[in-house]
PDB file of C-alpha atoms and ligand atoms in Angstrom:
ATOM      1  CA  MET A   1      27.419 -18.407 -12.992  1.00 39.00           C
ATOM      2  CA  ASN A   2      28.489 -15.163 -11.436  1.00 45.00           C
ATOM      3  CA  THR A   3      26.373 -12.095 -12.322  1.00 52.00           C
ATOM      4  CA  PRO A   4      28.260  -8.732 -12.709  1.00 59.00           C
ATOM      5  CA  ALA A   5      27.377  -6.378  -9.909  1.00 62.00           C
ATOM      6  CA  THR A   6      26.046  -3.786 -12.625  1.00 62.00           C
ATOM      7  CA  VAL A   7      23.712  -6.151 -14.096  1.00 77.00           C
ATOM      8  CA  ASP A   8      22.336  -7.743 -10.676  1.00 89.00           C
ATOM      9  CA  PRO A   9      19.127  -6.654 -10.573  1.00 91.00           C
ATOM     10  CA  GLN A  10      19.527  -6.418  -6.679  1.00 93.00           C
ATOM     11  CA  VAL A  11      22.305  -4.096  -7.021  1.00 96.00           C
ATOM     12  CA  HIS A  12      21.256  -0.421  -7.258  1.00 96.00           C
ATOM     13  CA  LEU A  13      23.700   1.869  -8.491  1.00 97.00           C
ATOM     14  CA  ILE A  14      22.621   5.320  -7.699  1.00 96.00           C
ATOM     15  CA  ASN A  15      24.413   7.259 -10.344  1.00 92.00           C
ATOM     16  CA  HIS A  16      22.787  10.431 -10.559  1.00 94.00           C
ATOM     17  CA  PRO A  17      25.013  13.591 -11.249  1.00 97.00           C
ATOM     18  CA  LEU A  18      24.448  15.143  -7.879  1.00 97.00           C
ATOM     19  CA  VAL A  19      25.420  11.974  -6.103  1.00 97.00           C
ATOM     20  CA  GLN A  20      28.405  11.315  -8.436  1.00 97.00           C
ATOM     21  CA  HIS A  21      29.732  14.790  -8.073  1.00 98.00           C
ATOM     22  CA  LYS A  22      29.371  15.214  -4.351  1.00 98.00           C
ATOM     23  CA  LEU A  23      31.083  11.740  -3.980  1.00 98.00           C
ATOM     24  CA  SER A  24      34.073  12.757  -6.033  1.00 98.00           C
ATOM     25  CA  LEU A  25      34.327  15.784  -3.690  1.00 98.00           C
ATOM     26  CA  MET A  26      34.314  13.441  -0.591  1.00 98.00           C
ATOM     27  CA  ARG A  27      37.000  11.179  -2.266  1.00 98.00           C
ATOM     28  CA  LYS A  28      39.431  14.059  -2.238  1.00 98.00           C
ATOM     29  CA  LYS A  29      42.098  13.562   0.380  1.00 97.00           C
ATOM     30  CA  ASP A  30      41.997  17.253   1.414  1.00 97.00           C
ATOM     31  CA  ALA A  31      38.637  17.291   1.912  1.00 97.00           C
ATOM     32  CA  SER A  32      37.886  18.747   5.503  1.00 97.00           C
ATOM     33  CA  THR A  33      35.961  16.706   7.921  1.00 97.00           C
ATOM     34  CA  ASN A  34      33.442  19.505   7.784  1.00 97.00           C
ATOM     35  CA  SER A  35      32.830  19.240   4.185  1.00 97.00           C
ATOM     36  CA  PHE A  36      33.160  15.404   4.073  1.00 97.00           C
ATOM     37  CA  ARG A  37      30.306  15.183   6.802  1.00 97.00           C
ATOM     38  CA  THR A  38      28.290  17.804   4.814  1.00 97.00           C
ATOM     39  CA  LEU A  39      28.634  16.192   1.604  1.00 98.00           C
ATOM     40  CA  LEU A  40      27.771  12.552   3.127  1.00 98.00           C
ATOM     41  CA  ASN A  41      24.585  14.155   4.724  1.00 97.00           C
ATOM     42  CA  GLU A  42      23.419  15.552   1.343  1.00 97.00           C
ATOM     43  CA  ILE A  43      24.261  12.371  -0.583  1.00 98.00           C
ATOM     44  CA  SER A  44      22.164  10.269   1.760  1.00 98.00           C
ATOM     45  CA  MET A  45      19.128  12.514   1.502  1.00 97.00           C
ATOM     46  CA  LEU A  46      19.456  11.885  -2.241  1.00 96.00           C
ATOM     47  CA  MET A  47      19.996   8.034  -1.643  1.00 96.00           C
ATOM     48  CA  ALA A  48      16.952   8.220   0.662  1.00 96.00           C
ATOM     49  CA  TYR A  49      15.000   9.270  -2.121  1.00 93.00           C
ATOM     50  CA  GLU A  50      15.826   6.075  -4.147  1.00 94.00           C
ATOM     51  CA  VAL A  51      15.840   3.455  -1.278  1.00 95.00           C
ATOM     52  CA  THR A  52      11.992   4.625  -0.404  1.00 94.00           C
ATOM     53  CA  ARG A  53      10.765   4.508  -3.760  1.00 92.00           C
ATOM     54  CA  ASP A  54       8.559   1.474  -3.183  1.00 91.00           C
ATOM     55  CA  MET A  55       7.616   2.326   0.401  1.00 90.00           C
ATOM     56  CA  PRO A  56       3.956   1.518   0.785  1.00 88.00           C
ATOM     57  CA  MET A  57       1.300   4.196   0.958  1.00 91.00           C
ATOM     58  CA  GLN A  58      -1.984   4.553   2.204  1.00 92.00           C
ATOM     59  CA  ASP A  59      -5.029   6.421   1.410  1.00 95.00           C
ATOM     60  CA  VAL A  60      -5.867   8.922   4.022  1.00 95.00           C
ATOM     61  CA  ALA A  61      -8.766  11.361   4.053  1.00 97.00           C
ATOM     62  CA  ILE A  62      -7.682  15.101   4.405  1.00 97.00           C
ATOM     63  CA  GLU A  63      -9.242  18.305   3.943  1.00 98.00           C
ATOM     64  CA  THR A  64      -7.768  20.795   1.482  1.00 98.00           C
ATOM     65  CA  PRO A  65      -8.866  24.497   2.025  1.00 98.00           C
ATOM     66  CA  LEU A  66     -11.730  23.696  -0.794  1.00 98.00           C
ATOM     67  CA  GLU A  67     -12.864  20.127  -0.156  1.00 98.00           C
ATOM     68  CA  THR A  68     -12.072  16.671   1.302  1.00 98.00           C
ATOM     69  CA  MET A  69      -9.986  14.158  -0.424  1.00 98.00           C
ATOM     70  CA  THR A  70      -8.063  10.791  -0.320  1.00 98.00           C
ATOM     71  CA  ALA A  71      -4.591  11.592  -0.121  1.00 97.00           C
ATOM     72  CA  LYS A  72      -1.539   9.103  -0.629  1.00 96.00           C
ATOM     73  CA  MET A  73       0.778   9.139   2.588  1.00 93.00           C
ATOM     74  CA  ILE A  74       3.501   6.930   3.956  1.00 88.00           C
ATOM     75  CA  ASP A  75       3.583   5.544   7.561  1.00 78.00           C
ATOM     76  CA  GLY A  76       7.362   6.726   8.237  1.00 74.00           C
ATOM     77  CA  LYS A  77       7.367   4.845  11.584  1.00 77.00           C
ATOM     78  CA  LYS A  78       7.036   1.545   9.741  1.00 91.00           C
ATOM     79  CA  LEU A  79      10.566   2.316   8.604  1.00 95.00           C
ATOM     80  CA  VAL A  80      13.804   1.625  10.638  1.00 97.00           C
ATOM     81  CA  PHE A  81      17.127   2.875   9.652  1.00 97.00           C
ATOM     82  CA  VAL A  82      19.601   0.589  11.293  1.00 98.00           C
ATOM     83  CA  SER A  83      23.208   2.293  11.660  1.00 98.00           C
ATOM     84  CA  ILE A  84      26.142   0.147  11.733  1.00 96.00           C
ATOM     85  CA  LEU A  85      28.171   2.039  14.227  1.00 94.00           C
ATOM     86  CA  ARG A  86      30.234   3.958  13.809  1.00 90.00           C
ATOM     87  CA  ALA A  87      30.393   5.092  10.434  1.00 92.00           C
ATOM     88  CA  GLY A  88      26.501   4.467   9.546  1.00 94.00           C
ATOM     89  CA  THR A  89      25.595   7.624  11.553  1.00 95.00           C
ATOM     90  CA  GLY A  90      26.937   9.430   8.731  1.00 94.00           C
ATOM     91  CA  ILE A  91      24.106   8.385   6.531  1.00 97.00           C
ATOM     92  CA  LEU A  92      21.653   8.091   9.211  1.00 97.00           C
ATOM     93  CA  ASP A  93      21.156  11.812   9.672  1.00 94.00           C
ATOM     94  CA  GLY A  94      20.664  12.609   5.894  1.00 95.00           C
ATOM     95  CA  MET A  95      18.067   9.817   5.906  1.00 96.00           C
ATOM     96  CA  LEU A  96      16.207  10.931   8.929  1.00 96.00           C
ATOM     97  CA  THR A  97      16.025  14.349   7.478  1.00 96.00           C
ATOM     98  CA  VAL A  98      14.177  12.999   4.602  1.00 94.00           C
ATOM     99  CA  VAL A  99      12.067  10.399   6.712  1.00 94.00           C
ATOM    100  CA  PRO A 100      11.757  12.152  10.059  1.00 93.00           C
ATOM    101  CA  GLY A 101       9.125   9.627  11.620  1.00 92.00           C
ATOM    102  CA  ALA A 102      11.529   6.704  10.996  1.00 94.00           C
ATOM    103  CA  ARG A 103      12.689   4.621  14.054  1.00 96.00           C
ATOM    104  CA  VAL A 104      16.364   4.175  14.347  1.00 98.00           C
ATOM    105  CA  GLY A 105      18.290   0.943  15.500  1.00 98.00           C
ATOM    106  CA  HIS A 106      21.966   0.628  15.900  1.00 98.00           C
ATOM    107  CA  ILE A 107      24.406  -2.324  15.756  1.00 97.00           C
ATOM    108  CA  GLY A 108      27.694  -1.813  17.130  1.00 96.00           C
ATOM    109  CA  LEU A 109      30.445  -4.072  15.325  1.00 89.00           C
ATOM    110  CA  TYR A 110      34.160  -3.704  14.897  1.00 84.00           C
ATOM    111  CA  ARG A 111      36.472  -5.406  12.456  1.00 75.00           C
ATOM    112  CA  ASP A 112      39.045  -7.560  14.015  1.00 80.00           C
ATOM    113  CA  PRO A 113      42.324  -6.365  12.156  1.00 77.00           C
ATOM    114  CA  LYS A 114      43.730  -9.684  11.921  1.00 81.00           C
ATOM    115  CA  THR A 115      40.819 -11.805  10.903  1.00 82.00           C
ATOM    116  CA  LEU A 116      38.889  -8.772   9.349  1.00 72.00           C
ATOM    117  CA  GLN A 117      35.819 -10.689  10.890  1.00 78.00           C
ATOM    118  CA  ALA A 118      32.954  -8.409  12.304  1.00 81.00           C
ATOM    119  CA  VAL A 119      32.514  -8.756  16.223  1.00 89.00           C
ATOM    120  CA  GLU A 120      29.407  -7.529  17.707  1.00 92.00           C
ATOM    121  CA  TYR A 121      29.286  -5.274  20.827  1.00 95.00           C
ATOM    122  CA  TYR A 122      26.084  -3.255  20.575  1.00 97.00           C
ATOM    123  CA  PHE A 123      22.485  -4.290  19.407  1.00 97.00           C
ATOM    124  CA  LYS A 124      19.486  -2.096  20.166  1.00 98.00           C
ATOM    125  CA  MET A 125      16.480  -2.204  17.842  1.00 98.00           C
ATOM    126  CA  PRO A 126      12.556  -0.744  18.208  1.00 97.00           C
ATOM    127  CA  LYS A 127      10.007  -2.963  19.430  1.00 96.00           C
ATOM    128  CA  GLU A 128       7.619  -4.921  16.680  1.00 96.00           C
ATOM    129  CA  MET A 129      10.381  -5.509  14.192  1.00 97.00           C
ATOM    130  CA  GLN A 130       8.063  -8.063  12.495  1.00 96.00           C
ATOM    131  CA  GLU A 131       5.973  -4.866  11.137  1.00 94.00           C
ATOM    132  CA  ARG A 132       8.871  -3.093  10.034  1.00 95.00           C
ATOM    133  CA  ASP A 133      10.728  -2.536   6.998  1.00 96.00           C
ATOM    134  CA  VAL A 134      14.561  -2.171   7.636  1.00 97.00           C
ATOM    135  CA  VAL A 135      17.083  -0.121   5.651  1.00 98.00           C
ATOM    136  CA  VAL A 136      20.647  -0.826   7.064  1.00 98.00           C
ATOM    137  CA  VAL A 137      23.126   2.055   6.488  1.00 98.00           C
ATOM    138  CA  ASP A 138      26.867   1.875   6.409  1.00 97.00           C
ATOM    139  CA  PRO A 139      28.896   4.063   4.005  1.00 97.00           C
ATOM    140  CA  MET A 140      31.369   1.301   2.865  1.00 97.00           C
ATOM    141  CA  LEU A 141      30.443  -2.367   1.969  1.00 97.00           C
ATOM    142  CA  ALA A 142      34.182  -3.468   1.778  1.00 96.00           C
ATOM    143  CA  THR A 143      34.823  -7.092   2.787  1.00 93.00           C
ATOM    144  CA  GLY A 144      31.064  -7.693   3.395  1.00 95.00           C
ATOM    145  CA  ASN A 145      31.687  -9.231   6.681  1.00 92.00           C
ATOM    146  CA  SER A 146      29.939  -6.648   8.851  1.00 92.00           C
ATOM    147  CA  ALA A 147      27.001  -6.332   6.467  1.00 96.00           C
ATOM    148  CA  VAL A 148      26.500 -10.163   6.563  1.00 96.00           C
ATOM    149  CA  ALA A 149      26.731 -10.122  10.518  1.00 95.00           C
ATOM    150  CA  ALA A 150      24.330  -7.153  10.843  1.00 97.00           C
ATOM    151  CA  VAL A 151      21.663  -8.619   8.197  1.00 98.00           C
ATOM    152  CA  THR A 152      22.038 -12.379   9.931  1.00 97.00           C
ATOM    153  CA  ARG A 153      21.493 -10.973  13.371  1.00 97.00           C
ATOM    154  CA  LEU A 154      18.559  -8.732  11.835  1.00 98.00           C
ATOM    155  CA  LYS A 155      16.996 -11.604  10.279  1.00 98.00           C
ATOM    156  CA  GLN A 156      16.339 -13.146  13.610  1.00 97.00           C
ATOM    157  CA  LEU A 157      13.917 -10.503  14.400  1.00 98.00           C
ATOM    158  CA  GLN A 158      12.150 -11.275  11.174  1.00 97.00           C
ATOM    159  CA  PRO A 159      11.509  -7.665   9.837  1.00 98.00           C
ATOM    160  CA  LYS A 160       9.100  -7.486   6.720  1.00 96.00           C
ATOM    161  CA  SER A 161      11.992  -6.439   4.415  1.00 96.00           C
ATOM    162  CA  ILE A 162      15.767  -5.472   4.633  1.00 98.00           C
ATOM    163  CA  LYS A 163      17.764  -3.176   2.196  1.00 98.00           C
ATOM    164  CA  PHE A 164      21.257  -2.216   2.538  1.00 98.00           C
ATOM    165  CA  VAL A 165      22.696   1.004   1.688  1.00 98.00           C
ATOM    166  CA  CYS A 166      26.040   2.075   1.435  1.00 98.00           C
ATOM    167  CA  LEU A 167      28.013   4.970  -0.434  1.00 98.00           C
ATOM    168  CA  LEU A 168      31.027   2.942  -1.862  1.00 98.00           C
ATOM    169  CA  THR A 169      31.407  -0.822  -2.397  1.00 98.00           C
ATOM    170  CA  CYS A 170      33.611  -3.093  -4.721  1.00 98.00           C
ATOM    171  CA  PRO A 171      32.946  -6.557  -6.490  1.00 97.00           C
ATOM    172  CA  GLU A 172      34.255  -8.367  -3.166  1.00 97.00           C
ATOM    173  CA  GLY A 173      31.936  -6.817  -0.870  1.00 97.00           C
ATOM    174  CA  ILE A 174      28.919  -7.158  -3.311  1.00 98.00           C
ATOM    175  CA  ALA A 175      29.663 -10.972  -3.651  1.00 97.00           C
ATOM    176  CA  THR A 176      30.126 -11.734   0.080  1.00 97.00           C
ATOM    177  CA  LEU A 177      26.599 -10.020   0.896  1.00 98.00           C
ATOM    178  CA  ARG A 178      24.802 -11.488  -2.126  1.00 98.00           C
ATOM    179  CA  LYS A 179      26.025 -14.974  -1.383  1.00 97.00           C
ATOM    180  CA  ALA A 180      25.012 -14.746   2.270  1.00 98.00           C
ATOM    181  CA  HIS A 181      21.767 -12.884   1.611  1.00 98.00           C
ATOM    182  CA  PRO A 182      20.655 -13.009  -2.122  1.00 97.00           C
ATOM    183  CA  ASP A 183      17.158 -11.366  -0.748  1.00 97.00           C
ATOM    184  CA  VAL A 184      18.781  -8.222   0.511  1.00 98.00           C
ATOM    185  CA  PRO A 185      19.065  -5.477  -2.316  1.00 98.00           C
ATOM    186  CA  ILE A 186      21.947  -3.373  -2.134  1.00 98.00           C
ATOM    187  CA  TYR A 187      21.953   0.408  -3.067  1.00 98.00           C
ATOM    188  CA  ALA A 188      25.231   2.030  -3.501  1.00 98.00           C
ATOM    189  CA  ALA A 189      26.514   5.248  -5.257  1.00 97.00           C
ATOM    190  CA  ALA A 190      29.545   3.758  -6.542  1.00 97.00           C
ATOM    191  CA  ILE A 191      31.124   0.078  -7.148  1.00 98.00           C
ATOM    192  CA  ASP A 192      35.022   0.706  -7.092  1.00 98.00           C
ATOM    193  CA  ARG A 193      37.746  -1.488  -8.163  1.00 97.00           C
ATOM    194  CA  GLN A 194      38.932  -3.793  -5.606  1.00 97.00           C
ATOM    195  CA  LEU A 195      39.973  -4.331  -1.827  1.00 97.00           C
ATOM    196  CA  ASN A 196      43.468  -4.004  -0.908  1.00 96.00           C
ATOM    197  CA  GLU A 197      45.108  -6.420   1.685  1.00 93.00           C
ATOM    198  CA  HIS A 198      43.890  -4.357   4.577  1.00 90.00           C
ATOM    199  CA  GLY A 199      40.279  -4.381   3.473  1.00 92.00           C
ATOM    200  CA  TYR A 200      40.125  -0.869   2.272  1.00 96.00           C
ATOM    201  CA  ILE A 201      38.426   0.048  -1.034  1.00 98.00           C
ATOM    202  CA  LEU A 202      40.327   1.176  -3.847  1.00 98.00           C
ATOM    203  CA  PRO A 203      40.365   3.886  -5.051  1.00 98.00           C
ATOM    204  CA  GLY A 204      37.854   4.650  -2.382  1.00 98.00           C
ATOM    205  CA  LEU A 205      37.925   7.386   0.080  1.00 98.00           C
ATOM    206  CA  GLY A 206      39.948   5.986   2.787  1.00 97.00           C
ATOM    207  CA  ASP A 207      38.257   5.337   6.530  1.00 96.00           C
ATOM    208  CA  ALA A 208      35.065   6.649   6.581  1.00 96.00           C
ATOM    209  CA  GLY A 209      34.404   6.749  10.129  1.00 95.00           C
ATOM    210  CA  ASP A 210      37.889   8.754  10.525  1.00 96.00           C
ATOM    211  CA  ARG A 211      36.838  11.098   7.998  1.00 97.00           C
ATOM    212  CA  ILE A 212      33.343  11.566   9.308  1.00 96.00           C
ATOM    213  CA  PHE A 213      34.573  12.329  12.839  1.00 95.00           C
ATOM    214  CA  GLY A 214      37.852  13.769  12.282  1.00 94.00           C
ATOM    215  CA  THR A 215      39.676  10.898  13.975  1.00 95.00           C
ATOM    216  CA  LEU A 216      42.465  10.475  11.645  1.00 83.00           C
TER     217      LEU A 216
HETATM  218  N1  URA B 301      36.123   0.967   5.772  1.00 64.14           N
HETATM  219  C1  URA B 301      36.298   2.162   5.605  1.00 64.14           C
HETATM  220  O1  URA B 301      36.009   3.024   6.161  1.00 64.14           O
HETATM  221  N2  URA B 301      37.095   2.314   4.370  1.00 64.14           N
HETATM  222  C2  URA B 301      37.368   1.367   3.294  1.00 64.14           C
HETATM  223  O2  URA B 301      37.808   1.624   2.506  1.00 64.14           O
HETATM  224  C3  URA B 301      36.862   0.071   3.893  1.00 64.14           C
HETATM  225  C4  URA B 301      36.118  -0.320   5.027  1.00 64.14           C
END
């Protein structure tokens, strides 16, 4: 039986009012490149808060001005943000603002316009991936083909865990990624209605890369 995305425990909808408000501003076709990028940056910081909610913490001895104590700290270096080029960069910056110690990997994938399949042209990850938790970022989980290709490739390096973060997705994208990688949780700010015949999300926000970089 198909589980609707909204009740699938592996699909996390980040429907905080601040995220939803900023997303609505981004969707508007007359949003400037500058405001689109700024809003994506702000949303990414808010999403980072949710995605890192279960990050492991360690006890560290510190000294307050009054006494020593055992304090909780994260090890940011164990986290790797993997940006799917080029639009993933738009989310990466905000996430790094919140977890500045994180490592960063890049995967270059382009979508063949005829087949809509993902073709890899770049792959660069930090060392010792077996010790790291990976958060893959890409604003649009549309056909799901790039997400599946990215996660499949990353799994070859056997990281401790993988999560996928996008701004927008749709039932088709979720179904494709969930089918290929049921162990990978998906975090999204919205699940839109559907894909169109060109693989764009409706109602969506257009081409995220073009809107981030002003290459319309
Ligand atoms: N990629 C985009 O940038 N936008 C979509 O709607 C789908 C894929």
